[in-house]
Amino acid sequence: MFIQRLLTILVMAPLVLLGMYYANYWFFAAVIFLLVQACGFEWLQLVPITRFPLKLVFMASLIVASILCYFFYEIWLIPGLLAWLLVIAALVGFPRSQAYWGKPGIIAFSAILLLPLFGQSMINVFALPQGKALVVYLLLLIWGADIGAYMAGKQWGRHKLIPAVSPGKSYEGLCGGLGLALAVAVAGYSYFKPDSVTRWFLMALSVILISLVGDLIISMFKRRVQIKDTGHLIPGHGGILDRLDSMIAAAPFFYGWFWMSG
């Protein structure tokens, strides 16, 4: 499994970075829009929605929500960020917390709220000065946390983080992920040369931690419906939603730092 995951990363990462180099705003926005819809399609399994008419209603709602988020992003951002913070309480209280959030309508609505927010946040980061470099930095930050956590967890993982949600994740893995991601943040600091070193590393730390929440919330939804992966498109990684779960949570907080600093 590790070799398969590694080969997938070695193939996909250069393609993603090459695509970023040549992408313009509208091409990037179109790709992100398609990724949001693909994540939504895989999210159907988490609700779950099996009847075709309801699938059409869900996907149409997601498309409309994505368009509305484009025009009313700042209105969308605050409730979206608050929703991610509420997720932490759901994670800590799992499985008892299912009594509050474990209803199909709530899980479907969470996709309608959070997936467009992720997509528009990525597009807004791209539109910032040095936007391409910032998107690449965000990708490397999340990939670093993911790889560091996987390697450290496999080697030393003994103390489980939230075993009821994701038995494979450990405190040792969390430390490994933080370590490698903060190394990426150091490299990013030397490249971007921001005004405040404190703000830069606080941003990196908060983005890394919330990315873990994104990973865990999708794991929690999958555990509720007893599936391992939301898809099988990416060898060793599952579906698109499995691969982007951390980014879905991290992107709004990453852009939020720039938005709040004016």
mmCIF file of C-alpha atoms in Angstrom:
data_model
loop_
_atom_site.group_PDB
_atom_site.id
_atom_site.type_symbol
_atom_site.label_atom_id
_atom_site.label_comp_id
_atom_site.label_asym_id
_atom_site.label_seq_id
_atom_site.Cartn_x
_atom_site.Cartn_y
_atom_site.Cartn_z
ATOM 1 C CA MET A 1 0.000 0.000 0.000
ATOM 2 C CA PHE A 2 2.791 2.446 0.865
ATOM 3 C CA ILE A 3 4.587 1.828 -2.445
ATOM 4 C CA GLN A 4 1.325 2.384 -4.321
ATOM 5 C CA ARG A 5 0.665 5.626 -2.433
ATOM 6 C CA LEU A 6 4.228 6.810 -3.037
ATOM 7 C CA LEU A 7 4.090 6.073 -6.772
ATOM 8 C CA THR A 8 0.785 7.907 -7.058
ATOM 9 C CA ILE A 9 2.267 10.962 -5.325
ATOM 10 C CA LEU A 10 5.399 10.870 -7.504
ATOM 11 C CA VAL A 11 3.260 10.829 -10.640
ATOM 12 C CA MET A 12 0.546 13.274 -9.581
ATOM 13 C CA ALA A 13 2.586 15.919 -7.762
ATOM 14 C CA PRO A 14 4.686 16.969 -10.813
ATOM 15 C CA LEU A 15 1.546 17.033 -12.979
ATOM 16 C CA VAL A 16 -0.270 19.245 -10.474
ATOM 17 C CA LEU A 17 2.694 21.608 -10.110
ATOM 18 C CA LEU A 18 3.202 21.782 -13.884
ATOM 19 C CA GLY A 19 -0.476 22.528 -14.359
ATOM 20 C CA MET A 20 -0.250 25.282 -11.752
ATOM 21 C CA TYR A 21 2.670 26.882 -13.589
ATOM 22 C CA TYR A 22 0.725 27.234 -16.840
ATOM 23 C CA ALA A 23 -2.770 27.831 -15.422
ATOM 24 C CA ASN A 24 -4.555 31.151 -15.783
ATOM 25 C CA TYR A 25 -7.369 32.315 -13.511
ATOM 26 C CA TRP A 26 -10.285 30.911 -15.503
ATOM 27 C CA PHE A 27 -8.639 27.573 -16.209
ATOM 28 C CA PHE A 28 -7.832 27.167 -12.517
ATOM 29 C CA ALA A 29 -11.371 28.201 -11.543
ATOM 30 C CA ALA A 30 -12.858 25.670 -13.986
ATOM 31 C CA VAL A 31 -10.691 22.843 -12.622
ATOM 32 C CA ILE A 32 -11.618 23.703 -9.035
ATOM 33 C CA PHE A 33 -15.313 23.878 -9.962
ATOM 34 C CA LEU A 34 -15.117 20.379 -11.466
ATOM 35 C CA LEU A 35 -13.274 19.070 -8.399
ATOM 36 C CA VAL A 36 -15.997 20.474 -6.138
ATOM 37 C CA GLN A 37 -18.677 18.706 -8.175
ATOM 38 C CA ALA A 38 -16.650 15.462 -8.154
ATOM 39 C CA CYS A 39 -16.342 15.676 -4.363
ATOM 40 C CA GLY A 40 -20.071 16.288 -4.167
ATOM 41 C CA PHE A 41 -20.790 13.218 -6.271
ATOM 42 C CA GLU A 42 -18.683 11.089 -3.918
ATOM 43 C CA TRP A 43 -20.330 12.781 -0.904
ATOM 44 C CA LEU A 44 -23.607 11.141 -1.998
ATOM 45 C CA GLN A 45 -22.316 7.921 -0.420
ATOM 46 C CA LEU A 46 -21.898 9.644 2.936
ATOM 47 C CA VAL A 47 -25.502 10.854 3.187
ATOM 48 C CA PRO A 48 -26.335 8.302 1.689
ATOM 49 C CA ILE A 49 -28.490 9.176 -1.325
ATOM 50 C CA THR A 50 -29.343 6.276 -3.632
ATOM 51 C CA ARG A 51 -32.446 7.443 -5.519
ATOM 52 C CA PHE A 52 -31.555 9.073 -8.841
ATOM 53 C CA PRO A 53 -33.987 12.043 -8.593
ATOM 54 C CA LEU A 54 -32.568 12.969 -5.185
ATOM 55 C CA LYS A 55 -29.034 12.698 -6.568
ATOM 56 C CA LEU A 56 -29.993 15.189 -9.291
ATOM 57 C CA VAL A 57 -31.472 17.584 -6.730
ATOM 58 C CA PHE A 58 -28.332 17.345 -4.578
ATOM 59 C CA MET A 59 -25.930 17.924 -7.483
ATOM 60 C CA ALA A 60 -28.037 20.785 -8.869
ATOM 61 C CA SER A 61 -28.073 22.372 -5.406
ATOM 62 C CA LEU A 62 -24.292 22.062 -5.205
ATOM 63 C CA ILE A 63 -23.860 23.773 -8.589
ATOM 64 C CA VAL A 64 -26.176 26.623 -7.562
ATOM 65 C CA ALA A 65 -24.382 26.931 -4.204
ATOM 66 C CA SER A 66 -21.007 27.109 -5.976
ATOM 67 C CA ILE A 67 -22.270 29.984 -8.143
ATOM 68 C CA LEU A 68 -23.762 31.818 -5.158
ATOM 69 C CA CYS A 69 -20.532 31.393 -3.193
ATOM 70 C CA TYR A 70 -18.648 33.055 -6.063
ATOM 71 C CA PHE A 71 -20.807 36.191 -5.759
ATOM 72 C CA PHE A 72 -21.331 36.197 -1.979
ATOM 73 C CA TYR A 73 -18.104 34.669 -0.706
ATOM 74 C CA GLU A 74 -17.633 36.925 2.319
ATOM 75 C CA ILE A 75 -21.172 36.144 3.511
ATOM 76 C CA TRP A 76 -20.444 32.429 2.991
ATOM 77 C CA LEU A 77 -17.060 32.502 4.740
ATOM 78 C CA ILE A 78 -18.103 33.253 8.333
ATOM 79 C CA PRO A 79 -20.765 30.519 8.749
ATOM 80 C CA GLY A 80 -18.477 28.122 6.896
ATOM 81 C CA LEU A 81 -15.593 28.723 9.293
ATOM 82 C CA LEU A 82 -17.934 28.435 12.279
ATOM 83 C CA ALA A 83 -19.259 25.147 10.902
ATOM 84 C CA TRP A 84 -15.735 23.726 10.814
ATOM 85 C CA LEU A 85 -15.243 24.755 14.443
ATOM 86 C CA LEU A 86 -18.490 23.001 15.415
ATOM 87 C CA VAL A 87 -17.176 19.878 13.717
ATOM 88 C CA ILE A 88 -14.501 19.602 16.412
ATOM 89 C CA ALA A 89 -17.200 19.074 19.042
ATOM 90 C CA ALA A 90 -18.795 16.396 16.847
ATOM 91 C CA LEU A 91 -15.451 14.621 16.517
ATOM 92 C CA VAL A 92 -14.701 14.671 20.238
ATOM 93 C CA GLY A 93 -18.177 13.393 21.072
ATOM 94 C CA PHE A 94 -18.318 10.643 18.426
ATOM 95 C CA PRO A 95 -20.201 8.281 18.346
ATOM 96 C CA ARG A 96 -22.651 9.858 20.836
ATOM 97 C CA SER A 97 -22.688 13.091 18.833
ATOM 98 C CA GLN A 98 -24.392 11.276 15.942
ATOM 99 C CA ALA A 99 -27.674 11.947 17.728
ATOM 100 C CA TYR A 100 -27.212 15.620 16.752
ATOM 101 C CA TRP A 101 -25.500 15.565 13.353
ATOM 102 C CA GLY A 102 -26.095 12.034 12.055
ATOM 103 C CA LYS A 103 -29.149 12.879 9.969
ATOM 104 C CA PRO A 104 -29.023 12.654 6.148
ATOM 105 C CA GLY A 105 -30.271 16.221 5.727
ATOM 106 C CA ILE A 106 -27.512 17.656 7.929
ATOM 107 C CA ILE A 107 -24.781 15.692 6.158
ATOM 108 C CA ALA A 108 -26.134 16.722 2.741
ATOM 109 C CA PHE A 109 -26.366 20.375 3.815
ATOM 110 C CA SER A 110 -22.803 20.292 5.150
ATOM 111 C CA ALA A 111 -21.607 19.449 1.633
ATOM 112 C CA ILE A 112 -23.689 22.280 0.130
ATOM 113 C CA LEU A 113 -22.106 24.701 2.615
ATOM 114 C CA LEU A 114 -18.507 23.491 2.822
ATOM 115 C CA LEU A 115 -17.595 22.270 -0.668
ATOM 116 C CA PRO A 116 -18.337 25.589 -2.451
ATOM 117 C CA LEU A 117 -16.480 27.407 0.336
ATOM 118 C CA PHE A 118 -13.430 25.233 -0.312
ATOM 119 C CA GLY A 119 -13.615 25.820 -4.056
ATOM 120 C CA GLN A 120 -14.017 29.581 -3.890
ATOM 121 C CA SER A 121 -11.313 29.851 -1.221
ATOM 122 C CA MET A 122 -8.852 28.116 -3.547
ATOM 123 C CA ILE A 123 -9.854 30.433 -6.398
ATOM 124 C CA ASN A 124 -9.466 33.494 -4.167
ATOM 125 C CA VAL A 125 -6.016 32.370 -3.024
ATOM 126 C CA PHE A 126 -5.028 31.987 -6.688
ATOM 127 C CA ALA A 127 -6.199 35.567 -7.340
ATOM 128 C CA LEU A 128 -3.974 37.030 -4.596
ATOM 129 C CA PRO A 129 -0.584 38.598 -5.378
ATOM 130 C CA GLN A 130 1.803 35.639 -5.735
ATOM 131 C CA GLY A 131 -1.355 33.514 -5.855
ATOM 132 C CA LYS A 132 0.134 30.630 -7.828
ATOM 133 C CA ALA A 133 3.007 30.347 -5.375
ATOM 134 C CA LEU A 134 0.591 30.510 -2.427
ATOM 135 C CA VAL A 135 -1.538 27.682 -3.844
ATOM 136 C CA VAL A 136 1.593 25.573 -4.311
ATOM 137 C CA TYR A 137 2.696 26.443 -0.758
ATOM 138 C CA LEU A 138 -0.700 25.374 0.621
ATOM 139 C CA LEU A 139 -0.515 22.098 -1.306
ATOM 140 C CA LEU A 140 3.004 21.408 -0.025
ATOM 141 C CA LEU A 141 1.948 22.275 3.527
ATOM 142 C CA ILE A 142 -0.932 19.768 3.430
ATOM 143 C CA TRP A 143 1.107 17.121 1.603
ATOM 144 C CA GLY A 144 3.926 17.558 4.125
ATOM 145 C CA ALA A 145 1.526 17.076 7.039
ATOM 146 C CA ASP A 146 -0.008 14.026 5.359
ATOM 147 C CA ILE A 147 3.305 12.358 4.499
ATOM 148 C CA GLY A 148 4.891 13.173 7.870
ATOM 149 C CA ALA A 149 1.884 11.815 9.754
ATOM 150 C CA TYR A 150 1.775 8.648 7.650
ATOM 151 C CA MET A 151 5.490 7.897 8.043
ATOM 152 C CA ALA A 152 5.702 8.709 11.769
ATOM 153 C CA GLY A 153 2.451 6.896 12.491
ATOM 154 C CA LYS A 154 3.620 3.751 10.711
ATOM 155 C CA GLN A 155 6.974 3.797 12.463
ATOM 156 C CA TRP A 156 6.120 4.908 15.992
ATOM 157 C CA GLY A 157 2.334 5.197 16.272
ATOM 158 C CA ARG A 158 1.264 3.750 19.631
ATOM 159 C CA HIS A 159 -1.084 6.278 21.221
ATOM 160 C CA LYS A 160 -4.320 6.626 19.266
ATOM 161 C CA LEU A 161 -5.668 10.095 18.545
ATOM 162 C CA ILE A 162 -9.433 9.510 18.138
ATOM 163 C CA PRO A 163 -9.748 5.725 17.726
ATOM 164 C CA ALA A 164 -13.544 5.801 17.468
ATOM 165 C CA VAL A 165 -13.228 7.911 14.304
ATOM 166 C CA SER A 166 -9.924 6.846 12.734
ATOM 167 C CA PRO A 167 -8.081 3.969 14.451
ATOM 168 C CA GLY A 168 -4.991 4.442 12.290
ATOM 169 C CA LYS A 169 -4.212 7.986 13.442
ATOM 170 C CA SER A 170 -1.926 8.505 16.428
ATOM 171 C CA TYR A 171 -0.371 11.312 18.447
ATOM 172 C CA GLU A 172 3.030 10.228 17.124
ATOM 173 C CA GLY A 173 1.717 10.611 13.588
ATOM 174 C CA LEU A 174 0.335 14.043 14.445
ATOM 175 C CA CYS A 175 3.768 15.129 15.703
ATOM 176 C CA GLY A 176 5.432 13.785 12.561
ATOM 177 C CA GLY A 177 2.942 15.629 10.377
ATOM 178 C CA LEU A 178 3.439 18.864 12.288
ATOM 179 C CA GLY A 179 7.210 18.524 12.056
ATOM 180 C CA LEU A 180 7.366 18.040 8.284
ATOM 181 C CA ALA A 181 4.693 20.652 7.601
ATOM 182 C CA LEU A 182 6.481 23.229 9.757
ATOM 183 C CA ALA A 183 9.651 22.509 7.778
ATOM 184 C CA VAL A 184 7.623 23.438 4.687
ATOM 185 C CA ALA A 185 6.499 26.594 6.527
ATOM 186 C CA VAL A 186 10.144 27.520 7.181
ATOM 187 C CA ALA A 187 10.891 27.163 3.467
ATOM 188 C CA GLY A 188 7.779 29.208 2.694
ATOM 189 C CA TYR A 189 8.874 31.943 5.070
ATOM 190 C CA SER A 190 12.244 32.241 3.357
ATOM 191 C CA TYR A 191 10.506 32.459 -0.054
ATOM 192 C CA PHE A 192 7.636 34.855 0.691
ATOM 193 C CA LYS A 193 9.435 36.936 3.357
ATOM 194 C CA PRO A 194 6.252 38.016 5.198
ATOM 195 C CA ASP A 195 6.289 40.974 7.590
ATOM 196 C CA SER A 196 5.501 38.960 10.725
ATOM 197 C CA VAL A 197 7.219 35.678 11.522
ATOM 198 C CA THR A 198 4.730 35.044 14.346
ATOM 199 C CA ARG A 199 1.666 35.440 12.124
ATOM 200 C CA TRP A 200 3.226 33.281 9.414
ATOM 201 C CA PHE A 201 3.845 30.307 11.680
ATOM 202 C CA LEU A 202 0.550 30.728 13.549
ATOM 203 C CA MET A 203 -1.172 30.596 10.169
ATOM 204 C CA ALA A 204 0.757 27.459 9.217
ATOM 205 C CA LEU A 205 -0.018 25.764 12.539
ATOM 206 C CA SER A 206 -3.736 26.574 12.406
ATOM 207 C CA VAL A 207 -4.025 25.419 8.787
ATOM 208 C CA ILE A 208 -2.242 22.144 9.567
ATOM 209 C CA LEU A 209 -4.473 21.418 12.561
ATOM 210 C CA ILE A 210 -7.714 22.269 10.754
ATOM 211 C CA SER A 211 -6.605 20.099 7.826
ATOM 212 C CA LEU A 212 -6.500 17.195 10.285
ATOM 213 C CA VAL A 213 -10.082 18.038 11.267
ATOM 214 C CA GLY A 214 -11.062 17.834 7.590
ATOM 215 C CA ASP A 215 -9.486 14.397 7.335
ATOM 216 C CA LEU A 216 -11.189 13.218 10.515
ATOM 217 C CA ILE A 217 -14.660 14.542 9.671
ATOM 218 C CA ILE A 218 -14.740 12.628 6.380
ATOM 219 C CA SER A 219 -13.482 9.556 8.267
ATOM 220 C CA MET A 220 -16.320 10.070 10.763
ATOM 221 C CA PHE A 221 -18.900 10.295 7.982
ATOM 222 C CA LYS A 222 -17.448 7.161 6.348
ATOM 223 C CA ARG A 223 -17.519 5.262 9.631
ATOM 224 C CA ARG A 224 -21.181 6.171 10.049
ATOM 225 C CA VAL A 225 -22.086 4.467 6.741
ATOM 226 C CA GLN A 226 -19.359 1.801 7.106
ATOM 227 C CA ILE A 227 -17.319 2.463 3.971
ATOM 228 C CA LYS A 228 -13.527 2.664 3.696
ATOM 229 C CA ASP A 229 -13.184 5.027 0.720
ATOM 230 C CA THR A 230 -15.535 7.349 -1.127
ATOM 231 C CA GLY A 231 -14.095 6.229 -4.477
ATOM 232 C CA HIS A 232 -11.339 4.285 -6.190
ATOM 233 C CA LEU A 233 -10.093 6.755 -8.793
ATOM 234 C CA ILE A 234 -6.651 7.393 -7.246
ATOM 235 C CA PRO A 235 -4.566 4.243 -6.597
ATOM 236 C CA GLY A 236 -3.643 3.942 -2.925
ATOM 237 C CA HIS A 237 -5.652 7.025 -1.971
ATOM 238 C CA GLY A 238 -9.288 6.175 -2.718
ATOM 239 C CA GLY A 239 -11.476 8.810 -4.323
ATOM 240 C CA ILE A 240 -11.129 12.519 -4.958
ATOM 241 C CA LEU A 241 -12.908 13.357 -1.699
ATOM 242 C CA ASP A 242 -10.534 11.048 0.193
ATOM 243 C CA ARG A 243 -7.603 12.946 -1.298
ATOM 244 C CA LEU A 244 -8.994 16.451 -0.798
ATOM 245 C CA ASP A 245 -10.597 16.080 2.639
ATOM 246 C CA SER A 246 -7.765 17.941 4.397
ATOM 247 C CA MET A 247 -7.696 20.677 1.756
ATOM 248 C CA ILE A 248 -11.472 21.188 1.962
ATOM 249 C CA ALA A 249 -11.046 22.263 5.582
ATOM 250 C CA ALA A 250 -7.695 24.036 5.241
ATOM 251 C CA ALA A 251 -8.324 26.287 2.226
ATOM 252 C CA PRO A 252 -10.945 28.582 3.840
ATOM 253 C CA PHE A 253 -8.771 29.106 6.927
ATOM 254 C CA PHE A 254 -5.702 29.725 4.760
ATOM 255 C CA TYR A 255 -7.486 32.378 2.724
ATOM 256 C CA GLY A 256 -9.157 33.706 5.883
ATOM 257 C CA TRP A 257 -5.774 34.787 7.234
ATOM 258 C CA PHE A 258 -5.176 36.980 4.178
ATOM 259 C CA TRP A 259 -8.780 38.234 4.204
ATOM 260 C CA MET A 260 -8.593 39.293 7.872
ATOM 261 C CA SER A 261 -5.246 41.039 7.366
ATOM 262 C CA GLY A 262 -6.912 43.216 4.772
#
